[in-house]
Structure formats: C-alpha cells, structure tokens
PDB file of C-alpha atoms in Angstrom:
ATOM      1  CA  ILE A1378      -2.441-138.291 162.919  1.00  0.00           C
ATOM      2  CA  ASP A1379      -3.860-134.824 162.242  1.00  0.00           C
ATOM      3  CA  LEU A1380      -7.183-135.954 163.714  1.00  0.00           C
ATOM      4  CA  LEU A1381      -5.445-137.084 166.905  1.00  0.00           C
ATOM      5  CA  ALA A1382      -3.598-133.780 167.225  1.00  0.00           C
ATOM      6  CA  THR A1383      -6.798-131.827 166.639  1.00  0.00           C
ATOM      7  CA  SER A1384      -8.648-133.954 169.201  1.00  0.00           C
ATOM      8  CA  ASN A1385      -5.802-133.718 171.735  1.00  0.00           C
ATOM      9  CA  VAL A1386      -5.495-137.516 171.915  1.00  0.00           C
ATOM     10  CA  SER A1387      -2.264-139.531 171.995  1.00  0.00           C
ATOM     11  CA  ILE A1388      -2.149-143.289 171.434  1.00  0.00           C
ATOM     12  CA  VAL A1389       0.151-146.054 172.620  1.00  0.00           C
ATOM     13  CA  ILE A1390      -0.051-149.318 170.640  1.00  0.00           C
ATOM     14  CA  LEU A1391       1.714-152.470 171.809  1.00  0.00           C
ATOM     15  CA  ASP A1392       1.971-155.103 169.092  1.00  0.00           C
ATOM     16  CA  ASP A1393       4.363-157.197 171.171  1.00  0.00           C
ATOM     17  CA  GLU A1394       4.991-157.742 174.849  1.00  0.00           C
ATOM     18  CA  CYS A1395       7.375-154.814 175.319  1.00  0.00           C
ATOM     19  CA  SER A1396       7.379-152.993 171.997  1.00  0.00           C
ATOM     20  CA  GLY A1397       4.962-150.988 169.933  1.00  0.00           C
ATOM     21  CA  TYR A1398       4.230-147.501 168.724  1.00  0.00           C
ATOM     22  CA  TYR A1399       3.414-144.101 170.155  1.00  0.00           C
ATOM     23  CA  ILE A1400       1.501-141.391 168.270  1.00  0.00           C
ATOM     24  CA  HIS A1401       1.898-137.986 169.892  1.00  0.00           C
ATOM     25  CA  GLY A1402      -1.356-136.075 169.540  1.00  0.00           C
ATOM     26  CA  ARG A1403      -0.978-133.257 172.040  1.00  0.00           C
ATOM     27  CA  SER A1404      -2.858-130.219 170.753  1.00  0.00           C
ATOM     28  CA  GLN A1405      -1.432-126.716 170.762  1.00  0.00           C
ATOM     29  CA  MET A1406      -4.906-125.316 171.394  1.00  0.00           C
ATOM     30  CA  ALA A1407      -6.279-124.610 174.846  1.00  0.00           C
ATOM     31  CA  PHE A1408      -9.409-126.673 174.141  1.00  0.00           C
ATOM     32  CA  ALA A1409     -10.081-129.527 171.726  1.00  0.00           C
ATOM     33  CA  ASP A1410     -13.798-128.695 171.680  1.00  0.00           C
ATOM     34  CA  THR A1411     -13.800-125.395 169.832  1.00  0.00           C
ATOM     35  CA  SER A1412     -15.339-123.577 166.890  1.00  0.00           C
ATOM     36  CA  MET A1413     -14.371-123.978 163.247  1.00  0.00           C
ATOM     37  CA  ALA A1414     -13.161-120.363 163.181  1.00  0.00           C
ATOM     38  CA  GLU A1415     -10.831-120.959 166.127  1.00  0.00           C
ATOM     39  CA  LEU A1416      -9.609-124.193 164.551  1.00  0.00           C
ATOM     40  CA  CYS A1417      -8.769-122.453 161.274  1.00  0.00           C
ATOM     41  CA  HIS A1418      -7.089-119.636 163.187  1.00  0.00           C
ATOM     42  CA  GLN A1419      -4.914-122.176 165.012  1.00  0.00           C
ATOM     43  CA  PHE A1420      -3.962-123.888 161.748  1.00  0.00           C
ATOM     44  CA  ARG A1421      -3.004-120.507 160.308  1.00  0.00           C
ATOM     45  CA  LYS A1422      -0.760-119.825 163.295  1.00  0.00           C
ATOM     46  CA  GLU A1423       0.907-123.221 162.835  1.00  0.00           C
ATOM     47  CA  GLU A1424       1.425-122.506 159.143  1.00  0.00           C
ATOM     48  CA  GLU A1425       3.078-119.189 160.000  1.00  0.00           C
ATOM     49  CA  MET A1426       5.136-120.906 162.751  1.00  0.00           C
ATOM     50  CA  GLN A1427       3.733-118.705 165.515  1.00  0.00           C
ATOM     51  CA  VAL A1428       3.287-121.682 167.849  1.00  0.00           C
ATOM     52  CA  GLY A1429       5.492-124.584 168.858  1.00  0.00           C
ATOM     53  CA  ALA A1430       5.873-127.724 166.780  1.00  0.00           C
ATOM     54  CA  ARG A1431       3.427-130.599 167.263  1.00  0.00           C
ATOM     55  CA  GLY A1432       6.075-133.239 167.840  1.00  0.00           C
ATOM     56  CA  LEU A1433       7.281-134.841 171.038  1.00  0.00           C
ATOM     57  CA  VAL A1434      10.580-132.959 170.672  1.00  0.00           C
ATOM     58  CA  PRO A1435       9.527-129.440 169.583  1.00  0.00           C
ATOM     59  CA  ALA A1436      12.974-128.028 170.370  1.00  0.00           C
ATOM     60  CA  ALA A1437      14.793-130.457 168.059  1.00  0.00           C
ATOM     61  CA  THR A1438      17.538-129.145 165.813  1.00  0.00           C
ATOM     62  CA  THR A1439      15.684-129.929 162.570  1.00  0.00           C
ATOM     63  CA  GLU A1440      12.089-129.322 161.565  1.00  0.00           C
ATOM     64  CA  LYS A1441      11.692-132.976 160.595  1.00  0.00           C
ATOM     65  CA  LEU A1442      12.473-134.134 164.129  1.00  0.00           C
ATOM     66  CA  ALA A1443      10.507-131.322 165.761  1.00  0.00           C
ATOM     67  CA  GLU A1444       7.328-132.065 163.790  1.00  0.00           C
ATOM     68  CA  ASN A1445       7.493-135.852 163.974  1.00  0.00           C
ATOM     69  CA  GLN A1446       4.591-137.366 165.904  1.00  0.00           C
ATOM     70  CA  CYS A1447       5.127-141.096 165.277  1.00  0.00           C
ATOM     71  CA  PHE A1448       7.542-143.204 167.277  1.00  0.00           C
ATOM     72  CA  GLU A1449       8.552-146.788 167.779  1.00  0.00           C
ATOM     73  CA  MET A1450       8.357-147.494 171.497  1.00  0.00           C
ATOM     74  CA  PHE A1451      10.174-150.018 173.674  1.00  0.00           C
ATOM     75  CA  ILE A1452       8.991-150.362 177.241  1.00  0.00           C
ATOM     76  CA  THR A1453      10.501-152.208 180.183  1.00  0.00           C
ATOM     77  CA  LYS A1454       9.332-155.485 181.678  1.00  0.00           C
ATOM     78  CA  GLU A1455       8.328-153.626 184.838  1.00  0.00           C
ATOM     79  CA  LEU A1456       5.972-151.354 182.922  1.00  0.00           C
ATOM     80  CA  ARG A1457       4.448-154.264 181.038  1.00  0.00           C
ATOM     81  CA  MET A1458       3.931-156.214 184.250  1.00  0.00           C
ATOM     82  CA  ALA A1459       2.256-153.193 185.833  1.00  0.00           C
ATOM     83  CA  TYR A1460      -0.123-152.969 182.883  1.00  0.00           C
ATOM     84  CA  GLU A1461      -0.969-156.663 183.023  1.00  0.00           C
ATOM     85  CA  SER A1462      -1.424-156.826 186.789  1.00  0.00           C
ATOM     86  CA  LYS A1463      -3.430-153.622 187.143  1.00  0.00           C
ATOM     87  CA  LEU A1464      -5.622-153.463 184.041  1.00  0.00           C
ATOM     88  CA  LEU A1465      -5.482-156.641 181.944  1.00  0.00           C
ATOM     89  CA  SER A1466      -6.308-158.775 184.954  1.00  0.00           C
ATOM     90  CA  ARG A1467      -9.440-156.686 185.562  1.00  0.00           C
ATOM     91  CA  ILE A1468     -10.466-157.007 181.931  1.00  0.00           C
ATOM     92  CA  LYS A1469     -10.009-160.781 182.020  1.00  0.00           C
ATOM     93  CA  GLU A1470     -12.118-160.960 185.163  1.00  0.00           C
ATOM     94  CA  SER A1471     -14.861-158.972 183.414  1.00  0.00           C
ATOM     95  CA  VAL A1472     -14.702-161.267 180.382  1.00  0.00           C
ATOM     96  CA  ALA A1473     -14.936-164.346 182.605  1.00  0.00           C
ATOM     97  CA  ALA A1474     -17.861-162.861 184.532  1.00  0.00           C
ATOM     98  CA  SER A1475     -19.795-162.064 181.345  1.00  0.00           C
ATOM     99  CA  SER A1476     -19.186-165.432 179.660  1.00  0.00           C
ATOM    100  CA  VAL A1477     -21.639-168.291 179.509  1.00  0.00           C
ATOM    101  CA  GLY A1478     -19.955-171.541 180.405  1.00  0.00           C
ATOM    102  CA  GLY A1479     -16.436-170.224 179.769  1.00  0.00           C
ATOM    103  CA  GLY A1480     -16.353-171.172 176.063  1.00  0.00           C
ATOM    104  CA  MET A1481     -13.124-171.547 174.142  1.00  0.00           C
ATOM    105  CA  PHE A1482     -13.857-168.339 172.268  1.00  0.00           C
ATOM    106  CA  THR A1483     -14.045-166.387 175.511  1.00  0.00           C
ATOM    107  CA  ARG A1484     -10.840-167.884 176.901  1.00  0.00           C
ATOM    108  CA  ALA A1485      -9.002-167.259 173.656  1.00  0.00           C
ATOM    109  CA  MET A1486     -10.162-163.665 173.492  1.00  0.00           C
ATOM    110  CA  SER A1487      -8.940-163.073 177.012  1.00  0.00           C
ATOM    111  CA  ARG A1488      -5.425-164.058 175.907  1.00  0.00           C
ATOM    112  CA  MET A1489      -5.105-161.321 173.305  1.00  0.00           C
ATOM    113  CA  ASN A1490      -1.755-159.610 173.649  1.00  0.00           C
ATOM    114  CA  SER A1491      -2.061-156.638 171.313  1.00  0.00           C
ATOM    115  CA  ASN A1492      -2.907-153.626 173.418  1.00  0.00           C
ATOM    116  CA  SER A1493      -2.944-149.894 173.190  1.00  0.00           C
ATOM    117  CA  TRP A1494      -4.010-146.802 174.984  1.00  0.00           C
ATOM    118  CA  GLY A1495      -5.354-143.417 174.070  1.00  0.00           C
ATOM    119  CA  ASN A1496      -4.471-140.341 176.071  1.00  0.00           C
ATOM    120  CA  ASN A1497      -6.764-137.340 176.153  1.00  0.00           C
ATOM    121  CA  ASN A1498      -5.231-135.020 178.748  1.00  0.00           C
ATOM    122  CA  ASN A1499      -6.623-136.749 181.831  1.00  0.00           C
ATOM    123  CA  ASN A1500      -7.580-140.154 180.458  1.00  0.00           C
ATOM    124  CA  MET A1501      -5.833-143.099 178.854  1.00  0.00           C
ATOM    125  CA  ASN A1502      -7.998-145.926 177.663  1.00  0.00           C
ATOM    126  CA  GLY A1503      -7.378-149.165 175.814  1.00  0.00           C
ATOM    127  CA  TYR A1504      -7.672-148.832 172.072  1.00  0.00           C
ATOM    128  CA  GLY A1505      -6.638-151.124 169.335  1.00  0.00           C
ATOM    129  CA  GLY A1506      -5.114-154.476 168.558  1.00  0.00           C
ATOM    130  CA  GLY A1507      -2.552-155.909 166.205  1.00  0.00           C
ATOM    131  CA  TYR A1508      -3.120-157.905 163.043  1.00  0.00           C
ATOM    132  CA  GLY A1509      -2.111-161.285 164.407  1.00  0.00           C
ATOM    133  CA  ASN A1510      -3.386-160.996 167.955  1.00  0.00           C
ATOM    134  CA  ALA A1511      -6.641-159.131 167.658  1.00  0.00           C
ATOM    135  CA  GLY A1512      -7.325-160.244 164.111  1.00  0.00           C
ATOM    136  CA  TYR A1513      -7.372-163.917 163.339  1.00  0.00           C
ATOM    137  CA  GLY A1514      -4.145-165.558 164.444  1.00  0.00           C
ATOM    138  CA  ASN A1515      -4.641-165.900 168.175  1.00  0.00           C
ATOM    139  CA  ALA A1516      -7.948-167.571 168.912  1.00  0.00           C
ATOM    140  CA  VAL A1517      -9.596-170.663 167.479  1.00  0.00           C
ATOM    141  CA  GLY A1518     -12.616-172.413 168.828  1.00  0.00           C
ATOM    142  CA  CYS A1519     -16.251-172.109 169.503  1.00  0.00           C
ATOM    143  CA  GLY A1520     -18.517-171.253 172.368  1.00  0.00           C
ATOM    144  CA  MET A1521     -20.866-168.529 173.375  1.00  0.00           C
ATOM    145  CA  VAL A1522     -20.030-165.168 174.909  1.00  0.00           C
ATOM    146  CA  ASN A1523     -22.324-162.415 176.085  1.00  0.00           C
ATOM    147  CA  ARG A1524     -21.709-158.840 175.061  1.00  0.00           C
ATOM    148  CA  PRO A1525     -19.686-157.088 177.742  1.00  0.00           C
ATOM    149  CA  SER A1526     -21.616-154.737 179.932  1.00  0.00           C
ATOM    150  CA  ALA A1527     -21.844-151.173 178.666  1.00  0.00           C
ATOM    151  CA  ILE A1528     -20.782-149.961 182.108  1.00  0.00           C
ATOM    152  CA  ALA A1529     -17.350-151.003 183.321  1.00  0.00           C
ATOM    153  CA  SER A1530     -16.878-151.925 186.959  1.00  0.00           C
ATOM    154  CA  ASP A1531     -15.453-149.383 189.379  1.00  0.00           C
ATOM    155  CA  ALA A1532     -12.344-151.536 189.846  1.00  0.00           C
ATOM    156  CA  THR A1533     -11.702-151.626 186.083  1.00  0.00           C
ATOM    157  CA  ILE A1534     -12.182-147.875 185.745  1.00  0.00           C
ATOM    158  CA  ALA A1535      -9.836-147.227 188.658  1.00  0.00           C
ATOM    159  CA  ALA A1536      -7.233-149.544 187.099  1.00  0.00           C
ATOM    160  CA  ALA A1537      -7.538-147.771 183.736  1.00  0.00           C
ATOM    161  CA  GLU A1538      -7.058-144.391 185.406  1.00  0.00           C
ATOM    162  CA  GLU A1539      -4.001-145.662 187.265  1.00  0.00           C
ATOM    163  CA  ILE A1540      -2.427-146.993 184.070  1.00  0.00           C
ATOM    164  CA  SER A1541      -3.334-143.710 182.386  1.00  0.00           C
ATOM    165  CA  ASP A1542      -1.442-141.771 185.036  1.00  0.00           C
ATOM    166  CA  ILE A1543       1.595-144.047 184.670  1.00  0.00           C
ATOM    167  CA  PHE A1544       1.792-143.491 180.925  1.00  0.00           C
ATOM    168  CA  LYS A1545       1.156-139.771 181.191  1.00  0.00           C
ATOM    169  CA  GLN A1546       4.037-139.493 183.636  1.00  0.00           C
ATOM    170  CA  LEU A1547       6.175-141.547 181.262  1.00  0.00           C
ATOM    171  CA  ILE A1548       5.439-139.291 178.303  1.00  0.00           C
ATOM    172  CA  ASN A1549       6.000-136.127 180.332  1.00  0.00           C
ATOM    173  CA  PHE A1550       9.314-137.483 181.627  1.00  0.00           C
ATOM    174  CA  THR A1551      10.379-138.537 178.132  1.00  0.00           C
ATOM    175  CA  GLU A1552       9.444-135.146 176.699  1.00  0.00           C
ATOM    176  CA  ALA A1553      11.472-133.374 179.396  1.00  0.00           C
ATOM    177  CA  ASN A1554      14.491-135.643 178.729  1.00  0.00           C
ATOM    178  CA  ALA A1555      14.071-136.094 175.005  1.00  0.00           C
ATOM    179  CA  GLY A1556      17.793-135.919 174.325  1.00  0.00           C
ATOM    180  CA  SER A1557      18.329-139.190 176.185  1.00  0.00           C
ATOM    181  CA  PHE A1558      15.193-141.164 175.417  1.00  0.00           C
ATOM    182  CA  VAL A1559      13.939-139.964 171.996  1.00  0.00           C
ATOM    183  CA  LEU A1560      16.464-141.093 169.425  1.00  0.00           C
ATOM    184  CA  GLU A1561      16.926-141.997 165.797  1.00  0.00           C
ATOM    185  CA  ARG A1562      17.151-145.763 165.445  1.00  0.00           C
ATOM    186  CA  PRO A1563      20.617-147.063 164.517  1.00  0.00           C
ATOM    187  CA  PHE A1564      20.952-148.837 161.188  1.00  0.00           C
ATOM    188  CA  MET A1565      21.894-152.208 162.705  1.00  0.00           C
ATOM    189  CA  ASP A1566      18.875-152.110 165.013  1.00  0.00           C
ATOM    190  CA  LYS A1567      16.667-151.461 161.985  1.00  0.00           C
ATOM    191  CA  PHE A1568      18.315-154.273 160.042  1.00  0.00           C
ATOM    192  CA  THR A1569      18.074-156.863 162.828  1.00  0.00           C
ATOM    193  CA  ASP A1570      14.829-155.474 164.297  1.00  0.00           C
ATOM    194  CA  MET A1571      16.256-155.909 167.785  1.00  0.00           C
ATOM    195  CA  PRO A1572      15.162-153.882 170.828  1.00  0.00           C
ATOM    196  CA  PRO A1573      17.700-151.520 172.402  1.00  0.00           C
ATOM    197  CA  GLU A1574      19.880-153.175 175.024  1.00  0.00           C
ATOM    198  CA  SER A1575      19.154-150.402 177.532  1.00  0.00           C
ATOM    199  CA  VAL A1576      15.555-151.613 177.670  1.00  0.00           C
ATOM    200  CA  SER A1577      15.984-155.361 177.300  1.00  0.00           C
ATOM    201  CA  MET A1578      18.842-155.809 179.777  1.00  0.00           C
ATOM    202  CA  MET A1579      18.974-152.974 182.310  1.00  0.00           C
ATOM    203  CA  GLN A1580      16.840-153.292 185.425  1.00  0.00           C
ATOM    204  CA  GLY A1581      14.695-150.238 186.035  1.00  0.00           C
ATOM    205  CA  ALA A1582      15.672-148.613 182.722  1.00  0.00           C
ATOM    206  CA  SER A1583      13.471-146.071 181.025  1.00  0.00           C
ATOM    207  CA  PRO A1584      11.604-146.836 177.786  1.00  0.00           C
ATOM    208  CA  ILE A1585      13.153-145.742 174.505  1.00  0.00           C
ATOM    209  CA  PHE A1586      11.395-143.887 171.686  1.00  0.00           C
ATOM    210  CA  TYR A1587      12.713-144.072 168.124  1.00  0.00           C
ATOM    211  CA  HIS A1588      11.566-141.592 165.501  1.00  0.00           C
ATOM    212  CA  ASP A1589       9.309-143.347 162.997  1.00  0.00           C
ATOM    213  CA  PHE A1590       9.146-141.424 159.729  1.00  0.00           C
ATOM    214  CA  LYS A1591       7.528-144.263 157.760  1.00  0.00           C
ATOM    215  CA  MET A1592       4.425-144.673 159.943  1.00  0.00           C
ATOM    216  CA  ALA A1593       5.304-148.246 160.840  1.00  0.00           C
ATOM    217  CA  PHE A1594       2.336-148.341 163.209  1.00  0.00           C
ATOM    218  CA  THR A1595       0.156-149.131 160.185  1.00  0.00           C
ATOM    219  CA  ARG A1596       1.518-152.683 160.419  1.00  0.00           C
ATOM    220  CA  VAL A1597      -1.060-153.383 163.124  1.00  0.00           C
ATOM    221  CA  LEU A1598      -3.778-152.635 160.539  1.00  0.00           C
ATOM    222  CA  PHE A1599      -4.745-154.378 157.315  1.00  0.00           C
ATOM    223  CA  TYR A1600      -3.779-151.098 155.644  1.00  0.00           C
ATOM    224  CA  GLY A1601      -0.134-151.661 156.551  1.00  0.00           C
ATOM    225  CA  ILE A1602       0.154-155.333 155.567  1.00  0.00           C
ATOM    226  CA  GLU A1603      -1.474-155.312 152.145  1.00  0.00           C
ATOM    227  CA  TRP A1604       1.425-157.190 150.542  1.00  0.00           C
ATOM    228  CA  GLN A1605       1.230-159.953 153.151  1.00  0.00           C
ATOM    229  CA  LEU A1606      -2.504-160.262 152.567  1.00  0.00           C
ATOM    230  CA  LEU A1607      -1.949-160.387 148.807  1.00  0.00           C
ATOM    231  CA  ILE A1608       0.621-163.168 149.204  1.00  0.00           C
ATOM    232  CA  PHE A1609      -1.805-165.019 151.485  1.00  0.00           C
ATOM    233  CA  ASP A1610      -4.529-164.784 148.815  1.00  0.00           C
ATOM    234  CA  VAL A1611      -2.143-166.032 146.128  1.00  0.00           C
ATOM    235  CA  LEU A1612      -1.106-169.010 148.271  1.00  0.00           C
ATOM    236  CA  VAL A1613      -4.722-169.891 149.042  1.00  0.00           C
ATOM    237  CA  PHE A1614      -5.676-169.627 145.376  1.00  0.00           C
ATOM    238  CA  THR A1615      -2.698-171.736 144.284  1.00  0.00           C
ATOM    239  CA  ALA A1616      -3.347-174.454 146.854  1.00  0.00           C
ATOM    240  CA  ILE A1617      -7.039-174.752 145.979  1.00  0.00           C
ATOM    241  CA  ASP A1618      -6.380-174.623 142.239  1.00  0.00           C
ATOM    242  CA  MET A1619      -3.865-177.465 142.519  1.00  0.00           C
ATOM    243  CA  GLU A1620      -6.395-179.510 144.450  1.00  0.00           C
ATOM    244  CA  VAL A1621      -9.541-178.952 142.336  1.00  0.00           C
ATOM    245  CA  THR A1622      -7.902-177.936 139.014  1.00  0.00           C
ATOM    246  CA  SER A1623     -10.575-175.308 138.460  1.00  0.00           C
ATOM    247  CA  PHE A1624      -9.725-171.624 138.116  1.00  0.00           C
ATOM    248  CA  ALA A1625     -13.278-170.488 138.866  1.00  0.00           C
ATOM    249  CA  ILE A1626     -13.687-172.601 142.001  1.00  0.00           C
ATOM    250  CA  ALA A1627     -10.259-171.563 143.290  1.00  0.00           C
ATOM    251  CA  ALA A1628     -11.062-167.881 142.742  1.00  0.00           C
ATOM    252  CA  PHE A1629     -14.422-168.212 144.492  1.00  0.00           C
ATOM    253  CA  CYS A1630     -12.935-170.083 147.463  1.00  0.00           C
ATOM    254  CA  THR A1631     -10.159-167.484 147.760  1.00  0.00           C
ATOM    255  CA  TRP A1632     -12.790-164.730 147.832  1.00  0.00           C
ATOM    256  CA  VAL A1633     -14.724-166.583 150.543  1.00  0.00           C
ATOM    257  CA  VAL A1634     -11.589-167.047 152.641  1.00  0.00           C
ATOM    258  CA  GLY A1635     -10.711-163.361 152.223  1.00  0.00           C
ATOM    259  CA  MET A1636     -14.191-162.281 153.302  1.00  0.00           C
ATOM    260  CA  GLY A1637     -13.969-164.625 156.277  1.00  0.00           C
ATOM    261  CA  VAL A1638     -10.673-163.077 157.356  1.00  0.00           C
ATOM    262  CA  ASP A1639     -12.210-159.593 157.081  1.00  0.00           C
ATOM    263  CA  VAL A1640     -15.211-160.589 159.185  1.00  0.00           C
ATOM    264  CA  ILE A1641     -13.074-162.261 161.849  1.00  0.00           C
ATOM    265  CA  ARG A1642     -10.721-159.282 162.025  1.00  0.00           C
ATOM    266  CA  SER A1643     -13.600-156.811 162.218  1.00  0.00           C
ATOM    267  CA  THR A1644     -15.535-158.749 164.859  1.00  0.00           C
ATOM    268  CA  TRP A1645     -12.689-159.770 167.166  1.00  0.00           C
ATOM    269  CA  GLY A1646     -10.889-156.460 166.704  1.00  0.00           C
ATOM    270  CA  GLU A1647     -14.031-154.570 167.728  1.00  0.00           C
ATOM    271  CA  ILE A1648     -14.435-156.758 170.810  1.00  0.00           C
ATOM    272  CA  ASN A1649     -10.768-156.258 171.714  1.00  0.00           C
ATOM    273  CA  ILE A1650     -10.979-152.477 171.348  1.00  0.00           C
ATOM    274  CA  SER A1651     -14.247-152.309 173.248  1.00  0.00           C
ATOM    275  CA  ARG A1652     -12.919-154.241 176.229  1.00  0.00           C
ATOM    276  CA  LYS A1653      -9.618-152.417 176.516  1.00  0.00           C
ATOM    277  CA  SER A1654     -10.983-148.931 175.862  1.00  0.00           C
ATOM    278  CA  LEU A1655     -13.954-149.461 178.244  1.00  0.00           C
ATOM    279  CA  ILE A1656     -16.191-148.206 175.446  1.00  0.00           C
ATOM    280  CA  ASP A1657     -19.333-150.166 174.566  1.00  0.00           C
ATOM    281  CA  GLN A1658     -19.538-151.691 171.111  1.00  0.00           C
TER     282      GLN A1658
END
C-alpha cells in the first residue's frame, strides 16, 4: 500500500462480477518520480501532519478513517457491462487472434472473470486476478496458445483509456461525495456478506465503498488464503494416504500437487495480468 501511494498508483480489483476492492494510492507529492531527499522530506511532512491524509476521505472525523486506503467496492451492473463491452471484448478478440487453432486453454483463459485496474494519474490499466479465476479454478484443458503481442492494438489501447477515464471520474465523484458513498459496512452486511441494496437493486445507482481495515483484498492472493490452502493440502494428503496407505507416498504426492498449483497460479495469473494491463510478460 505504501508503495502504491509513493508511486501515485491506485488499484481496482474485481474478484466477482460487481464487487471487489479499491486501494487508494494517490500521492501527496507533485511528482512520483523524484529524488530520495525529496521523498524523505515528504515523509517527514506527513509524520508531522503538515499535509493532508493519504486516504480517500482525508476530511473524515477520525484519523483512522482519514488515513484508510483500502476499501471494499461494489459497482453497478451498468459499470460492469461498460467494462466488458469496451475493454474485455477487445482483449478476447486479441486472445482469439493470437491463438493457434482456438485451443481449449485459450478459450478458457478468455473467460477469466477476475479483473482489476491500476490508476496512475492519467492511466488505468488491467492488473491482477483472483485466486479462483486467474489461478486454477476456472480453466481446464489443453491446446496451444501464442504469447500475446508485446504491442497492444490501437483499439485495445483506446478502450483501456476510456475505461480509465470512467473509473477516474468515479473515484473523483466518490471522493467529492464521500459522506454518501464511502461508509463503514454494517454488521449484518458483514455477517451475511451481501452487497448493499442501493447497488444491487437501484437502476443507475452509484457504487458503494466500504472501509476495509483488515486488508481483505489479500483474499485474491495466495497470501490471503493460506488457511484454505493448508486445508486443501491436508485433504489431498488424507485422501492419498487412505488410498495407498503410505505416509511417504502421500506426503510426496501432496508436495507435487502443491507445486503444480503454484505453477498453474503463477503461469495463468501472469498471462491474465499481462493481457488486462496491456503490459508484455
């Protein structure tokens, strides 16, 4: 989070169709590309509270709210449809154009649903992917796929810039009306994990941001689902041990499966990030 704020980059991560996370990384410095002396001077000013808070709501009543940079985000169907029609469709066309024979792997990769964007003042680019969708739960099959071209098409770049502008306007609007759209999540919503009704039911409603003090965005990374991965390993070990009745073989097979999951996540996640950020692998 500190790196994003220093780099003047904000990130939107969608781990579901209309929900995800927003990390506010707007820098208080005039330029992100600066000297170490200027960087230390800026940190000193922040420490002495001579500049505004880093958070999305710097004028909040408490320091905790003013400094918070992580949010759960719920967007409307209209915004999601705009993203899919303007940018995802271009990416899928690029994937199809670069494939050889349209293998199952290529078609499965094109269906990935976990998306995110980074915002660096004038640019928002795809970045990221969730555990299930970009990792290993969403595509099975074989086939050959060429590496995507290092240079994105003009149509894809134009679509990315258009989506970037839409999200920048959204964040600016939300920041200006933080009292209405940046809230603390009610207990029942946390307990049931349900989206706010104002987003799920109202036509033309604005997205809602909930303060996230527990960095829930880590759930789209292996780092945030370590317990689930541990349980998965235990289940794999138990199943194999019951079948072969050998502790050593079960442990080895569990290690192999774990390494396979890591490789799949790393490979497919890198491809997903590369395609949606328009950055070559």
